[in-house]
Every structure is written in structure tokens, then in C-alpha cells.
């Protein structure tokens, strides 16, 4: 049996709300190997960022990782380790590019200091060395005039430049696993291509694994070898990337792919999935997608579908796996 | 829609600029400036969408904010609905704000963490005396549903929402006051494609029904191709190409636009696009290159000494298609402060 770099088992995160506990992440399991790039996609609010934050034990206030959840990284039990061990891990072996750079950057420190700080905390480098490495890394993520930019504060940079500062902080120590939450959505496509190239290069050179959360299915197609699709706190599909695009198994994934706008599309209305996600405080009894699903039948109302094997590496949480004849054209 | 359309535009921006002083320090003279926006001109008609695209840091957000006077422009003029915005005092400007809204790029930074999102959306309704009491509640619930959230979300605080949910709160807040013009700064970038499709359809429906005009800033060129009537491409604080949507995507003229379009990822595994990889670093707006600002990275085969020496003017190459490049045959050059409509 090969040892996985990361194993997530039955991860559950809930928030106490006025309407009762909101089960925002509700039994997520997956594994990742060294050097692998896994795409994580899904409806806005389905629990992708919370899943990512849980891997670093950074769940926001009010949220709680339920007992029984297990996260193993490099054979260490992340949820049980002391805070000190965890801090040594974060930013070093396991790092994260956050979705909202403005909230993750310190407004009163120059961006160069913040990148250099990562080096100072985790290595024995001198202040001067750390600064040099920081400027070098800012150049690698495509920041023009990096020596001058390093002396600026976050509010003086454009949205995309802040994002690249975050990317520089996450990559500077060449971690074993990078969790990237929408790393390139704030960037124009030419810089995006450059960042993706940098991530690919690091992956090939250092064997870094990448958990890539993104709404951009073009980026997924280009970067990931395997894709996890989440909906309403659960993984609803897991497939090798080519299979996911060619033969999606879950009706939600189908709807998602149909909604992708393309450059050559005319200006007709974009395809949407009717309805909205149910509330996390009251997940419906059967399939969580059924109110929006074109194929739903009685079984979908009463019985929650399990993540079932559709092919060798293809798993789908839908009753259609057992009853494919129910699929409507 | 073009110079010849005759009708008075809703918005007319001329030679807009915003320069930030570079912090003076002993090794750098304080007289240096970051030319975040450096002479941008365009017009926008009611019911029209002009998309603004370009490299990160090229000045898109600054342009949008300077138009609304959320930051004071260094020079230029902005006419909105017949009024000179830059000449207005605070009070009339405040009243006019009802008609000009913005969806901010950073949805978290733009929401007050101590206000429920219902209160945030209602704020505009109250300030501009559009609705109150139960009527305001009803409007808030309706707006939340329009952007794909739930009415009961109104009592929650911003930190309780995901990135994409906050972005939709920002959109609901802008729509609440029924404006005539919205600067949409990356309004759908944090949304999954199905919610994105819903919001894009909503914005277009509102445009059709109410004649809304959008300045639509986005990195996602596929979304731009769905939303825009015309597209302006910015590079280093200037517009380098402006054309009707179809023309820009079918026949980009400026070498930077060509590189930009070639970099769009294709949602099909194993079919990486043939990219024009831009060589060299993006230039610094504190120290823009001489001549054509794009010349250090330009791969045009005809690039020559003129490119490094003379600034190319934005000129109308074919009807409605404006390009700033020495090596596109120029038919009608125009003086910099006057610009394409
Ligand atoms: N502090 C909180 N209190 C209550 N609910 C919360 C809190 N933080 C997050 N949530 C809820 O948890 C759910 C999952 O949030 P998460 O940020 O993981 O979504 P996401 O999949 O990353 O979405 P997006 O694509 O929009 O970023 C959301 O529905 C959100 O409303
Ligand atoms: N307050 C400020 N002080 C100094 N420089 C600033 C300030 N705000 C913006 N800038 C600079 O102005 C330039 C344009 O920034 P702007 O935010 O308009 O870019 P943008 O095109 O919106 O980029 P993005 O796509 O990354 O959001 C950048 O070089 C930025 O660093
Ligand atoms: S289980 Fe039923 S409702 Fe759910 S996705 Fe499958 S067919 Fe649709
Ligand atoms: Mg998120
Ligand atoms: Mg911006």
C-alpha cells in the first residue's frame, strides 16, 4: 500500500447559528499523493474554502471540526498535533494561498517584510538573506520592479499584485503541499499563465502536491490530473480530469459544465442550474441536489445517495449509478 | 455606440489620469509618480456595456474609482448625465451617487463587518429614500433571491459567507438603488460558473429592462465576450485598443491584445492553447517605457526604432475599432485628449 501525502477522512465542520448547527462541510474524504495536482470545484458556498482551512486547522471562529474527522499529512495527525508543531508545519511543509489576499496580508507591514518573515520564521537565514530571497520570489511571481514593490504596503498594490505577494509567501519555502484557494482569479490571463507555469515548474522540480480550488474549469483542465466536485458540503463526484469533462456522472457536474462560457459563444443566455442550494442548517433528507435535478425520482427524495463507484477511478454520489435507465435525455 | 450614433452619451470620460506620488526616500526623488491611469478617454451610452480588460495593475480599478470620484483624479473630465462630475460639490455628488454604483473587486473589504448584510443592502434604500420599513425588507429579500442567495441570509454577517456569497451581496447592494450606471469591478470572479451564469443573465436582463449601463472590469474574457458591447484593452494606464466585441475577439490588432487572447485557458483537458508568451517583466508604472509602452515585450515582426521613440496614438483603424500601434495601418489619427466614442 502506498502511503498518501494527505488523507482526509470524514471531515465535518459545523457552525452554531440561530437556526441550529450549519453543517457546512459534511463528511468529506479524499487523498492526495506527492506531486499530484487535484482540482476542487463546486458551487459557491459549498464548503471548499472551509475544507482547505481545516487542513491547516484554521477554521474561522464559531466553526468546529467534529470529532471523528481525521486529517493525516506526512503521517502526522494534523487535528491532534500541538499548536507548536502545527505552526512549524504551516507555511513550511504545508502552505496556503488564501482566497482573499487583503484579509490575509498585514496592512502595516511592507509586502517584502511579510514574504521575508516566512523565511525568517522557518529557517536560519539572516535578515539580509531573507530579504534577498523575498525580492527574488516576488520577481518569480511576475511583480515588476520587485525591489521597489517590496517596500510598499498592501494597499498600494493592485488586487492582482497582492494576490501574487500571497503566492510568493506560500511558495518561497517549496512546501510539500500547497493549497491554493482561487489563486489566479484576481489575475489577468497572461499573469495567470505565468503563475500556472511557476506552479507546474515547482511541482516538477520539487515534487510539490497542489490542491487547486478554482471556479475556472479551463485552469482545472490544464493543471489537474484528478478533480473533486463538491456540492452542499459533500463530495459528489471524483474523477480523472479527462473523464470529468467527457463523461460527467453527477447531474450537478453536468450542469456546471454546461454553464461554462466560451470565447466563441454568441451572446445567447448562459445555461444555469435552476433553484438554489438548500440551507446548511437543514439539509434535505434524500439527495441534496434533488430540487434542482432534472432526473430526480422518488428514491432521490427519501434515500441519500452514497458516493458510488461508476468506473475504476470514478465515483459519483447519485442514484443514477445504480439506475442509469432513469437518466433523462 | 460609436462616434456617429449621435445621441448624448450617459458617461463621457476624457483624458482621465490618476498619479500617485511614490513615497519619497533618500534614494528616490519624491517627485516620482506612479501613473496608475494616464489619459483614458471613452464614452458609454445608456443600455451599453463597455468591458475594461488588461494586465493586473494596469489601472482598471483606479479608472473605475476615479470616474465615481471615490478617488480624486489628477486630471481629466467626467461627464455623467450631462453633469460635470469633477466640478460637483459633496452634496449634489452624494445625490447623484444613487445613479452611479460600484461592485467592488474585494467583496470582504467593502462590507462593514458589524452590519448584517440585510442592513448593508437596506442602507442605500434608506439614504436615498427609496423604501423603508416592510417595503425595504421586501426589496432586500427580493434582491437576495435575484442574486441567488436566500431571503433569510439578510440577518447574517459578512464573515458568515463564502467569497462568492459576499460578492453577490455586493451586487445586490449596488442594484438596490436602481442606478443608471454601475462600475462592475470583477463582479463574478469569485463565483462558480453556474452562479456566474445566473448573475451574468441577471445583469443583462436588468440592462435590457432598465437601460442600465455597465463599465465591466473582468479578467475572464469568456465572460467579457458574453457581457460586452465594446471592449477596451488597457496597458500601463492607457487604452491601447477599443473595439466592438465581435471585432476585438475575431480580429485583435494590438500585439498586447493578441497575447492576452492567446493566454485564455480552454476548458478541455489536453488542449492547452498556443500561447504567445510575453517575454520580460511587466513594466513599472513609475517608470513607463519610452515610445510605445508595450515595446519592450512586443513581438510584432515589424517592431522598429519608432516603437521605442514615439508614443503611438489611439487611432480608428476601421469603423469603431481603435488601436494604438505604429504597425497597424492607421487611417484617422486623433489627438490624445479626444478619444474614441
Ligand atoms: N462563520 C460562519 N458562520 C456561519 N456559516 C459560515 C461561516 N463561515 C462560513 N460559513 C458557511 O459555510 C459554507 C461554506 O463556506 P466556504 O467558504 O467553505 O465556501 P466555498 O465553497 O469556499 O465558496 P466560494 O466558492 O464562494 O468561496 C457557506 O455556505 C458559508 O455560508
Ligand atoms: N493608493 C495607492 N498608492 C500607490 N499606488 C497605487 C495605489 N492604488 C493603486 N496603485 C497603483 O496603481 C496601479 C493600478 O492599480 P489598479 O488597482 O487600478 O490596477 P487594476 O488594473 O485594477 O489591477 P487588478 O487587475 O490587479 O485589480 C498599480 O500599479 C497600483 O500599484
Ligand atoms: S440522486 Fe437523484 S436527485 Fe440526486 S443527483 Fe442523482 S438523480 Fe438527481
Ligand atoms: Mg471559498
Ligand atoms: Mg483591480
XYZ file of C-alpha atoms and ligand atoms in Angstrom:
742
model
C 0.000 0.000 0.000
C 1.361 3.379 -0.930
C 1.385 5.998 1.740
C -0.540 9.092 0.799
C 0.885 12.529 1.370
C -2.505 13.654 2.649
C -5.505 11.701 3.826
C -8.744 13.417 4.756
C -11.285 11.144 6.355
C -14.885 12.049 7.129
C -14.156 15.735 7.664
C -17.070 17.578 9.209
C -17.190 21.278 10.056
C -20.217 22.919 11.633
C -21.134 26.433 12.750
C -23.525 27.240 15.535
C -26.185 29.550 14.091
C -29.548 30.862 15.273
C -31.220 28.234 13.121
C -29.148 25.460 14.690
C -25.845 23.927 13.596
C -24.905 24.639 9.979
C -23.126 21.559 8.676
C -21.028 23.401 6.124
C -18.582 20.530 5.474
C -20.352 17.250 5.926
C -18.273 14.111 5.629
C -15.555 14.902 3.106
C -12.938 12.223 2.382
C -10.096 12.212 -0.143
C -6.406 11.504 -0.508
C -3.512 13.168 -2.288
C -0.139 11.863 -3.382
C 3.150 13.690 -3.648
C 3.472 15.604 -6.912
C -0.212 15.326 -7.665
C -2.496 18.191 -8.630
C -6.098 17.786 -7.562
C -8.746 20.271 -8.617
C -11.545 21.108 -6.166
C -14.579 22.719 -7.739
C -18.191 23.301 -6.770
C -20.996 25.711 -6.111
C -20.111 28.912 -4.338
C -20.632 28.292 -0.603
C -20.419 24.500 -0.827
C -17.531 24.260 1.644
C -14.361 24.306 -0.468
C -12.556 27.030 1.467
C -13.614 25.541 4.790
C -12.256 22.167 3.730
C -8.977 23.825 2.792
C -8.780 25.837 6.005
C -9.435 22.694 8.037
C -6.296 21.106 6.606
C -4.327 23.851 8.381
C -6.675 23.908 11.363
C -7.622 27.472 10.523
C -11.387 27.137 10.716
C -12.851 30.594 11.455
C -14.310 31.467 14.852
C -17.612 29.825 15.559
C -16.784 26.842 13.411
C -15.880 23.478 14.843
C -14.259 20.414 13.317
C -16.363 17.492 14.532
C -14.806 14.609 16.446
C -14.287 11.654 14.151
C -12.805 13.853 11.428
C -9.258 12.761 10.555
C -6.544 14.575 8.623
C -3.190 12.902 8.122
C -0.345 14.829 6.474
C 3.087 13.252 6.037
C 1.922 10.594 8.507
C 1.173 13.130 11.197
C -2.245 13.573 12.720
C -2.974 17.237 11.963
C -6.046 17.551 14.169
C -4.258 16.116 17.206
C -0.855 17.779 16.957
C 0.161 20.519 19.402
C -0.142 24.106 18.217
C 3.660 24.460 18.056
C 4.106 21.527 15.700
C 1.311 22.885 13.594
C 2.894 26.329 13.355
C 6.161 24.772 12.256
C 4.268 22.931 9.537
C 2.241 25.851 8.228
C 3.920 27.907 5.584
C 6.772 25.410 5.504
C 5.720 21.865 4.529
C 2.080 22.770 4.055
C 1.106 26.196 2.862
C -1.942 28.001 1.671
C -2.748 30.699 -0.848
C -5.854 32.367 0.553
C -8.882 33.407 -1.442
C -8.917 36.958 -0.108
C -5.423 38.425 -0.035
C -6.448 41.662 1.651
C -7.597 39.837 4.753
C -4.541 37.584 4.836
C -1.909 40.310 4.444
C -0.857 42.536 7.292
C -1.716 46.142 6.367
C 1.033 47.719 8.472
C 3.974 45.677 7.160
C 5.572 46.120 3.756
C 4.955 43.196 1.462
C 8.681 42.460 1.264
C 8.829 42.148 5.053
C 5.896 39.768 5.008
C 7.483 37.467 2.454
C 10.864 37.639 4.209
C 9.168 36.890 7.521
C 8.178 33.433 6.267
C 11.842 32.674 5.600
C 12.951 34.096 8.966
C 10.438 32.095 10.959
C 11.164 28.725 9.398
C 14.870 28.869 8.537
C 18.112 30.178 9.964
C 18.545 32.724 7.177
C 19.730 36.193 8.213
C 17.505 39.213 7.739
C 19.512 40.234 4.680
C 19.324 36.789 3.093
C 15.635 36.545 3.791
C 15.042 39.921 2.151
C 17.048 38.918 -0.928
C 15.103 35.697 -1.269
C 11.847 37.584 -0.821
C 12.642 40.037 -3.603
C 13.740 37.163 -5.822
C 10.473 35.345 -5.163
C 8.435 38.489 -5.896
C 10.212 38.633 -9.251
C 9.359 34.981 -9.904
C 5.659 35.619 -9.425
C 5.866 38.367 -12.019
C 5.880 41.527 -9.898
C 7.513 44.287 -11.911
C 10.258 46.278 -10.227
C 10.256 43.852 -7.260
C 12.912 45.615 -5.186
C 10.815 48.787 -5.063
C 7.480 46.993 -4.744
C 8.814 45.019 -1.760
C 8.954 48.282 0.160
C 5.302 49.084 -0.419
C 2.300 48.340 1.753
C -0.567 46.080 0.641
C -2.998 48.963 -0.002
C -0.572 50.461 -2.502
C -0.731 47.392 -4.726
C -3.395 46.371 -7.196
C -5.633 43.393 -6.379
C -3.635 41.098 -8.613
C -0.289 42.175 -7.185
C -1.477 41.448 -3.647
C -2.510 38.036 -4.841
C 0.979 37.440 -6.204
C 2.503 38.515 -2.901
C 0.423 35.818 -1.219
C 1.557 33.293 -3.795
C 5.172 34.278 -3.162
C 4.691 33.730 0.590
C 3.175 30.315 0.019
C 5.822 29.079 -2.393
C 9.030 30.550 -1.055
C 9.931 27.530 1.107
C 8.945 24.972 -1.545
C 6.339 23.151 0.555
C 5.288 19.526 0.052
C 1.655 20.534 -0.338
C 0.241 23.845 -1.446
C -3.435 24.530 -1.015
C -4.354 27.225 -3.466
C -7.783 28.797 -2.983
C -8.659 30.649 -6.184
C -5.003 31.579 -6.730
C -5.435 33.189 -10.120
C -8.962 34.601 -10.256
C -7.683 38.087 -9.434
C -5.111 37.901 -12.212
C -5.273 38.635 -15.900
C -4.818 35.632 -18.154
C -1.216 36.394 -19.109
C -0.081 36.607 -15.480
C -2.287 33.630 -14.719
C -0.448 31.634 -17.370
C 2.827 32.704 -15.782
C 1.710 31.660 -12.277
C 0.399 28.330 -13.523
C 3.745 27.786 -15.233
C 5.535 28.564 -11.968
C 3.333 26.107 -10.066
C 3.919 23.417 -12.710
C 7.634 24.030 -12.594
C 7.754 23.762 -8.792
C 5.700 20.598 -8.971
C 8.058 19.007 -11.473
C 11.188 20.199 -9.727
C 10.293 19.628 -6.072
C 7.510 17.050 -6.210
C 5.126 19.526 -4.622
C 1.484 18.495 -4.493
C -1.198 21.040 -5.251
C -4.801 21.204 -4.105
C -6.264 23.701 -6.510
C -9.588 25.278 -5.632
C -10.924 27.178 -8.588
C -14.042 28.157 -10.461
C -12.131 28.314 -13.698
C -12.678 24.996 -15.402
C -10.110 25.994 -18.011
C -7.487 26.121 -15.274
C -8.673 22.756 -13.945
C -8.455 21.218 -17.415
C -4.942 22.494 -17.802
C -3.485 21.776 -14.370
C -5.257 18.963 -12.562
C -4.944 15.229 -13.046
C -7.911 14.471 -10.806
C -10.951 16.524 -9.840
C -13.215 16.589 -6.790
C -16.618 18.199 -7.201
C -18.372 19.421 -4.054
C -21.993 20.296 -3.568
C -23.768 21.226 -0.323
C -20.915 20.171 1.973
C -20.233 16.844 0.297
C -18.020 15.455 -2.424
C -20.471 14.480 -5.156
C -18.014 13.382 -7.819
C -14.399 12.356 -8.071
C -12.834 11.598 -11.441
C -9.690 11.805 -13.551
C -9.771 15.137 -15.315
C -10.430 13.904 -18.868
C -13.293 11.702 -17.719
C -14.894 14.502 -15.755
C -15.070 16.721 -18.810
C -16.043 13.968 -21.270
C -18.466 11.919 -19.222
C -19.533 13.679 -16.032
C -21.535 11.328 -13.838
C -23.328 13.690 -11.479
C -26.164 15.895 -12.714
C -24.641 18.845 -10.842
C -21.333 18.408 -12.665
C -23.229 18.224 -15.938
C -24.988 21.492 -15.165
C -21.716 23.099 -14.165
C -20.004 22.146 -17.408
C -22.980 23.359 -19.427
C -22.719 26.790 -17.781
C -19.127 27.423 -18.878
C -18.979 30.461 -21.152
C -16.523 30.274 -24.026
C -14.805 32.867 -26.147
C -16.565 31.874 -29.343
C -20.015 31.587 -27.830
C -22.559 34.037 -29.114
C -24.498 36.217 -26.728
C -27.381 33.882 -26.042
C -28.326 33.376 -22.402
C -25.924 31.245 -20.445
C -27.118 27.899 -19.192
C -27.888 27.952 -15.476
C -28.922 25.368 -12.913
C -32.398 26.351 -11.675
C -33.013 26.926 -7.972
C -30.613 27.475 -5.081
C -28.650 25.312 -2.667
C -30.603 24.238 0.422
C -29.609 25.755 3.778
C -26.747 24.055 5.641
C -28.870 24.059 8.802
C -31.469 21.819 7.181
C -30.038 19.568 4.524
C -32.932 17.690 2.919
C -33.410 14.024 3.693
C -32.583 12.405 0.352
C -30.244 13.783 -2.292
C -29.198 17.371 -1.588
C -29.359 18.221 -5.270
C -32.798 16.791 -5.971
C -34.791 20.063 -6.043
C -32.579 21.256 -8.875
C -32.104 17.954 -10.639
C -33.821 17.141 -13.937
C -33.623 13.386 -13.322
C -34.909 13.169 -9.735
C -37.444 10.477 -8.856
C -38.984 9.152 -5.593
C -35.844 7.428 -4.401
C -33.983 10.764 -4.511
C -36.439 12.254 -2.001
C -36.055 9.555 0.615
C -32.639 7.964 0.336
C -29.364 9.912 0.451
C -27.109 8.638 -2.350
C -23.712 7.258 -1.342
C -20.508 8.022 -3.245
C -20.679 5.038 -5.597
C -18.125 3.637 -7.995
C -19.004 4.434 -11.607
C -15.674 3.344 -13.100
C -12.209 2.397 -11.866
C -11.262 5.870 -10.605
C -14.652 7.484 -10.974
C -17.011 7.921 -8.046
C -20.384 9.640 -8.105
C -22.895 10.433 -5.380
C -26.090 9.795 -7.327
C -28.707 7.061 -7.573
C -28.270 7.107 -11.333
C -25.169 4.980 -10.832
C -27.438 2.081 -9.838
C -30.364 3.045 -12.057
C -28.856 4.543 -15.211
C -32.081 3.984 -17.156
C -33.608 6.809 -15.087
C -31.361 9.356 -16.764
C -33.448 11.623 -18.975
C -32.169 12.707 -22.337
C -22.453 53.124 -29.611
C -19.946 54.800 -31.885
C -18.870 58.283 -32.836
C -21.639 58.501 -35.360
C -24.518 57.371 -33.156
C -25.287 60.974 -32.323
C -27.158 60.520 -29.056
C -25.558 62.111 -26.000
C -23.655 59.500 -24.049
C -24.600 58.774 -20.442
C -20.944 58.909 -19.481
C -18.124 60.744 -21.154
C -14.614 60.323 -19.819
C -11.837 62.473 -21.239
C -8.128 62.255 -20.624
C -8.639 60.850 -17.155
C -5.465 60.420 -15.119
C -4.543 59.395 -11.607
C -0.948 59.657 -10.453
C 0.197 58.506 -7.023
C 3.320 60.059 -5.556
C 5.986 57.481 -4.835
C 6.985 57.708 -1.214
C 9.981 59.962 -1.027
C 13.053 58.380 0.474
C 16.705 59.324 0.362
C 17.400 57.116 -2.626
C 14.473 58.151 -4.680
C 13.326 61.628 -5.522
C 9.859 62.379 -4.163
C 8.918 63.912 -7.497
C 8.339 60.472 -8.983
C 4.822 59.304 -9.643
C 3.080 56.031 -10.291
C 0.991 56.776 -13.354
C -1.779 54.368 -12.432
C -4.099 55.874 -15.051
C -2.594 58.111 -17.674
C -5.019 59.663 -20.122
C -8.027 57.410 -20.525
C -10.964 58.529 -22.676
C -14.154 56.791 -23.692
C -17.911 57.208 -23.765
C -20.678 54.958 -22.599
C -24.335 55.080 -23.612
C -27.404 54.086 -21.642
C -28.040 50.380 -22.057
C -24.474 49.705 -23.108
C -21.676 47.611 -21.630
C -18.075 48.616 -22.079
C -15.667 45.985 -20.803
C -12.289 47.041 -19.449
C -9.657 44.339 -19.606
C -5.910 44.232 -19.233
C -2.976 43.197 -17.170
C -3.243 43.150 -13.426
C -2.134 46.563 -12.180
C -2.790 48.371 -15.464
C -5.236 50.773 -13.805
C -8.709 49.306 -14.312
C -9.894 49.668 -10.705
C -8.318 53.101 -10.456
C -10.187 54.166 -13.604
C -13.498 52.924 -12.219
C -12.998 54.623 -8.884
C -11.783 57.881 -10.346
C -14.868 58.084 -12.567
C -17.107 57.840 -9.498
C -14.782 60.188 -7.598
C -14.181 57.611 -4.928
C -10.631 58.777 -5.505
C -9.857 62.244 -6.873
C -8.470 62.164 -10.413
C -5.226 64.012 -11.113
C -6.611 65.418 -14.357
C -9.295 64.867 -16.932
C -13.020 65.320 -17.113
C -16.003 63.104 -16.438
C -19.494 63.991 -17.609
C -22.358 61.899 -16.324
C -25.914 62.503 -17.460
C -24.956 65.968 -18.616
C -23.213 66.996 -15.392
C -19.538 67.656 -14.866
C -18.795 65.242 -12.026
C -15.439 66.714 -11.132
C -16.995 70.131 -10.548
C -19.746 68.923 -8.211
C -19.795 69.690 -4.506
C -20.256 66.951 -1.978
C -23.984 67.171 -1.543
C -25.020 67.095 -5.210
C -22.391 64.407 -5.758
C -23.937 62.350 -2.981
C -27.369 62.665 -4.548
C -26.019 61.655 -7.926
C -24.369 58.569 -6.416
C -27.726 56.898 -6.387
C -27.429 56.650 -10.147
C -23.804 55.509 -10.206
C -22.939 52.437 -8.209
C -19.935 50.188 -7.909
C -19.491 46.499 -7.204
C -16.116 46.341 -5.513
C -13.366 43.953 -6.504
C -12.679 42.960 -2.906
C -16.072 41.920 -1.542
C -14.844 41.413 2.000
C -13.023 44.699 2.349
C -16.047 46.589 1.097
C -18.604 45.249 3.587
C -18.883 46.605 7.119
C -18.256 43.591 9.380
C -20.657 44.933 12.040
C -23.642 45.305 9.724
C -25.817 42.382 8.753
C -25.927 42.033 5.028
C -29.610 42.928 5.123
C -28.689 46.225 6.753
C -25.902 46.775 4.225
C -28.299 46.372 1.327
C -31.000 48.435 3.002
C -28.593 51.299 3.687
C -28.798 52.620 0.120
C -32.590 52.366 0.112
C -32.786 54.484 3.263
C -30.102 57.022 2.358
C -31.754 57.747 -0.965
C -35.258 57.481 0.496
C -36.363 54.781 -1.889
C -38.076 52.443 0.575
C -38.404 51.890 4.292
C -39.937 49.544 6.828
C -41.638 46.442 5.475
C -41.243 47.652 1.911
C -37.465 47.835 2.363
C -37.466 44.325 3.867
C -39.338 43.054 0.882
C -36.889 44.692 -1.526
C -33.906 43.239 0.361
C -35.402 39.740 0.252
C -36.126 40.089 -3.435
C -32.632 41.340 -4.217
C -31.026 38.485 -2.289
C -33.044 35.980 -4.254
C -32.232 37.671 -7.537
C -28.531 37.151 -6.923
C -29.082 33.527 -5.898
C -28.949 33.915 -2.125
C -31.740 33.225 0.331
C -34.026 35.796 1.955
C -33.118 34.532 5.432
C -29.469 35.407 4.747
C -30.405 39.039 5.498
C -29.827 38.574 9.225
C -26.315 37.178 8.826
C -22.955 38.966 8.993
C -20.372 39.158 6.209
C -17.926 36.760 7.908
C -20.573 34.047 7.773
C -20.441 33.988 3.988
C -18.153 32.391 1.467
C -16.211 34.530 -1.020
C -18.737 34.094 -3.786
C -21.684 34.738 -1.477
C -20.134 38.062 -0.393
C -19.589 39.019 -3.983
C -23.305 38.553 -4.590
C -24.131 40.718 -1.572
C -22.055 43.451 -3.219
C -24.064 43.081 -6.410
C -27.385 43.156 -4.543
C -26.273 46.298 -2.733
C -25.413 48.067 -5.982
C -28.680 47.041 -7.631
C -30.799 48.070 -4.634
C -30.937 51.760 -5.525
C -31.856 51.122 -9.181
C -28.900 53.035 -10.631
C -28.357 54.045 -14.252
C -24.702 53.112 -14.311
C -22.655 50.502 -12.442
C -18.915 50.038 -12.346
C -18.664 46.264 -12.014
C -15.132 45.535 -10.798
C -14.633 41.795 -11.211
C -18.260 41.163 -10.221
C -18.326 37.440 -10.951
C -14.721 36.344 -10.478
C -15.401 34.529 -7.182
C -18.458 32.678 -8.443
C -18.671 29.149 -9.741
C -19.735 29.046 -13.371
C -23.365 28.166 -12.704
C -23.906 31.037 -10.264
C -21.814 33.214 -12.546
C -24.139 32.380 -15.427
C -27.096 33.327 -13.246
C -25.562 36.692 -12.326
C -24.484 37.427 -15.903
C -28.013 36.693 -17.112
C -29.445 38.885 -14.348
C -27.178 41.818 -15.226
C -28.160 41.526 -18.865
C -31.878 41.280 -18.081
C -31.669 44.410 -15.946
C -29.827 46.151 -18.720
C -32.493 45.230 -21.235
C -35.368 46.209 -18.917
C -33.973 49.357 -17.368
C -31.349 50.554 -19.822
C -28.543 50.168 -17.289
C -25.022 50.953 -18.448
C -22.041 48.954 -17.201
C -18.341 49.540 -17.064
C -17.462 45.893 -16.739
C -13.978 45.130 -15.433
C -13.039 41.480 -15.716
C -10.180 39.118 -16.310
C -12.373 36.350 -17.630
C -12.516 37.047 -21.333
C -15.229 34.458 -21.949
C -17.472 36.358 -19.532
C -16.486 39.588 -21.240
C -17.471 38.161 -24.600
C -20.917 37.478 -23.168
C -21.435 40.814 -21.443
C -19.772 43.452 -23.542
C -20.935 45.549 -26.458
C -17.470 47.047 -26.758
C -14.167 46.122 -25.167
C -11.353 48.458 -24.115
C -7.944 46.906 -23.533
C -5.708 48.763 -21.080
C -1.985 48.518 -20.720
C 0.015 50.528 -18.223
C -2.617 53.148 -17.538
C -3.760 53.681 -21.134
C -6.279 52.257 -23.523
C -4.338 50.510 -26.284
C -7.255 49.022 -28.192
C -11.001 49.628 -28.187
C -13.417 47.827 -30.452
C -16.843 46.281 -30.740
C -16.849 42.902 -29.022
C -17.009 40.750 -32.140
C -14.224 42.667 -33.873
C -11.953 42.544 -30.866
C -12.250 38.800 -30.389
C -12.178 37.951 -34.084
C -9.501 40.380 -35.126
C -7.393 41.776 -32.281
C -4.977 44.320 -33.773
C -2.707 45.411 -30.969
C 0.048 42.856 -30.200
C -0.753 43.009 -26.475
C -4.408 42.154 -27.114
C -3.277 39.248 -29.266
C -1.098 37.901 -26.452
C -3.928 38.380 -23.956
C -6.439 36.447 -26.037
C -3.975 33.649 -26.688
C -3.495 33.084 -22.944
C -7.108 32.176 -22.181
C -7.254 28.635 -20.758
C -9.514 26.277 -22.669
C -11.970 24.166 -20.657
C -10.894 20.962 -22.408
C -8.186 18.746 -20.917
C -5.207 18.062 -23.159
C -5.858 21.059 -25.355
C -3.592 23.731 -23.977
C -3.844 26.804 -26.201
C -0.952 28.017 -28.342
C 0.107 30.896 -26.181
C 2.012 33.981 -27.123
C 4.188 34.052 -24.029
C 5.029 37.610 -23.094
C 8.750 37.968 -22.600
C 10.202 40.250 -19.970
C 8.687 41.826 -16.910
C 5.570 43.922 -16.905
C 6.880 47.481 -16.839
C 6.599 49.705 -13.804
C 4.022 52.496 -13.955
C 6.504 54.648 -12.026
C 8.902 54.447 -14.915
C 6.986 53.701 -18.106
C 8.982 52.766 -21.211
C 9.532 55.414 -23.873
C 7.567 55.317 -27.103
C 5.008 52.577 -27.182
C 4.615 51.427 -23.574
C 4.388 47.846 -24.808
C 7.569 47.867 -26.904
C 9.918 46.000 -24.507
C 7.650 42.946 -24.639
C 6.214 43.314 -28.105
C 6.789 40.512 -30.585
C 5.440 42.280 -33.655
C 7.741 41.374 -36.581
C 7.797 44.974 -37.770
C 8.850 46.440 -34.421
C 11.373 49.211 -35.084
C 13.025 52.347 -33.761
C 9.785 54.291 -33.972
C 8.254 51.968 -31.394
C 10.897 52.839 -28.838
C 10.785 56.549 -29.666
C 7.246 57.709 -30.459
C 4.097 57.151 -28.481
C 1.532 55.642 -30.865
C -1.809 57.434 -30.777
C -5.050 55.568 -30.359
C -6.480 55.791 -33.875
C -9.565 54.475 -35.590
C -8.347 51.708 -37.848
C -11.723 50.554 -39.109
C -15.145 51.858 -38.047
C -15.293 51.747 -34.269
C -12.026 49.833 -33.973
C -9.330 51.926 -32.292
C -5.747 50.771 -31.998
C -2.579 52.306 -30.566
C 0.209 50.667 -32.548
C 2.624 52.004 -35.156
C 2.355 48.895 -37.243
C -1.318 48.732 -37.892
C -2.157 50.905 -40.882
C -3.709 53.939 -39.366
C -6.424 55.812 -41.179
C -7.606 58.529 -38.810
C -5.240 59.505 -36.011
C -6.701 61.705 -33.309
C -5.213 63.996 -30.683
C -4.759 62.266 -27.322
C -7.307 64.184 -25.224
C -10.069 63.342 -27.665
C -10.916 59.752 -27.807
C -12.985 57.062 -29.278
C -16.645 57.042 -28.580
N -18.576 31.968 10.431
C -19.551 31.325 9.779
N -20.769 31.183 10.316
C -21.753 30.519 9.682
N -21.618 29.972 8.446
C -20.425 30.084 7.851
C -19.325 30.761 8.463
N -18.282 30.717 7.612
C -18.693 30.044 6.512
N -19.974 29.663 6.655
C -20.784 28.932 5.681
O -20.095 27.776 5.290
C -20.362 27.488 3.921
C -19.089 27.095 3.218
O -18.234 28.219 3.100
P -16.894 28.170 2.230
O -16.207 29.473 2.450
O -16.137 26.936 2.510
O -17.484 28.096 0.739
P -16.723 27.945 -0.642
O -17.098 26.637 -1.217
O -15.280 28.244 -0.463
O -17.416 29.073 -1.513
P -16.834 30.154 -2.550
O -16.652 29.408 -3.815
O -17.937 31.152 -2.665
O -15.581 30.705 -1.972
C -21.035 28.707 3.335
O -22.356 28.397 2.998
C -20.981 29.755 4.423
O -22.185 30.471 4.472
N -3.182 54.050 -3.030
C -2.211 53.779 -3.922
N -0.963 54.220 -3.745
C 0.018 53.947 -4.651
N -0.166 53.226 -5.759
C -1.388 52.746 -6.010
C -2.481 52.976 -5.102
N -3.587 52.347 -5.600
C -3.198 51.763 -6.759
N -1.882 52.000 -7.001
C -1.115 51.526 -8.163
O -1.799 51.888 -9.344
C -1.659 50.890 -10.346
C -3.033 50.494 -10.868
O -3.769 49.832 -9.833
P -5.255 49.282 -10.077
O -5.725 48.757 -8.772
O -6.063 50.305 -10.754
O -4.979 48.070 -11.086
P -6.020 47.039 -11.743
O -5.903 47.200 -13.220
O -7.350 47.178 -11.136
O -5.339 45.663 -11.364
P -6.002 44.269 -10.901
O -6.450 43.607 -12.162
O -4.829 43.558 -10.312
O -7.084 44.566 -9.935
C -0.867 49.758 -9.720
O 0.467 49.873 -10.109
C -1.027 50.013 -8.236
O 0.070 49.524 -7.519
S -29.578 11.215 -6.667
Fe -31.400 11.761 -7.799
S -31.729 13.918 -7.388
Fe -29.664 13.411 -6.750
S -28.449 13.947 -8.468
Fe -28.896 11.801 -8.681
S -30.754 11.746 -9.889
Fe -30.531 13.822 -9.229
Mg -14.140 29.888 -0.986
Mg -8.443 45.947 -9.878
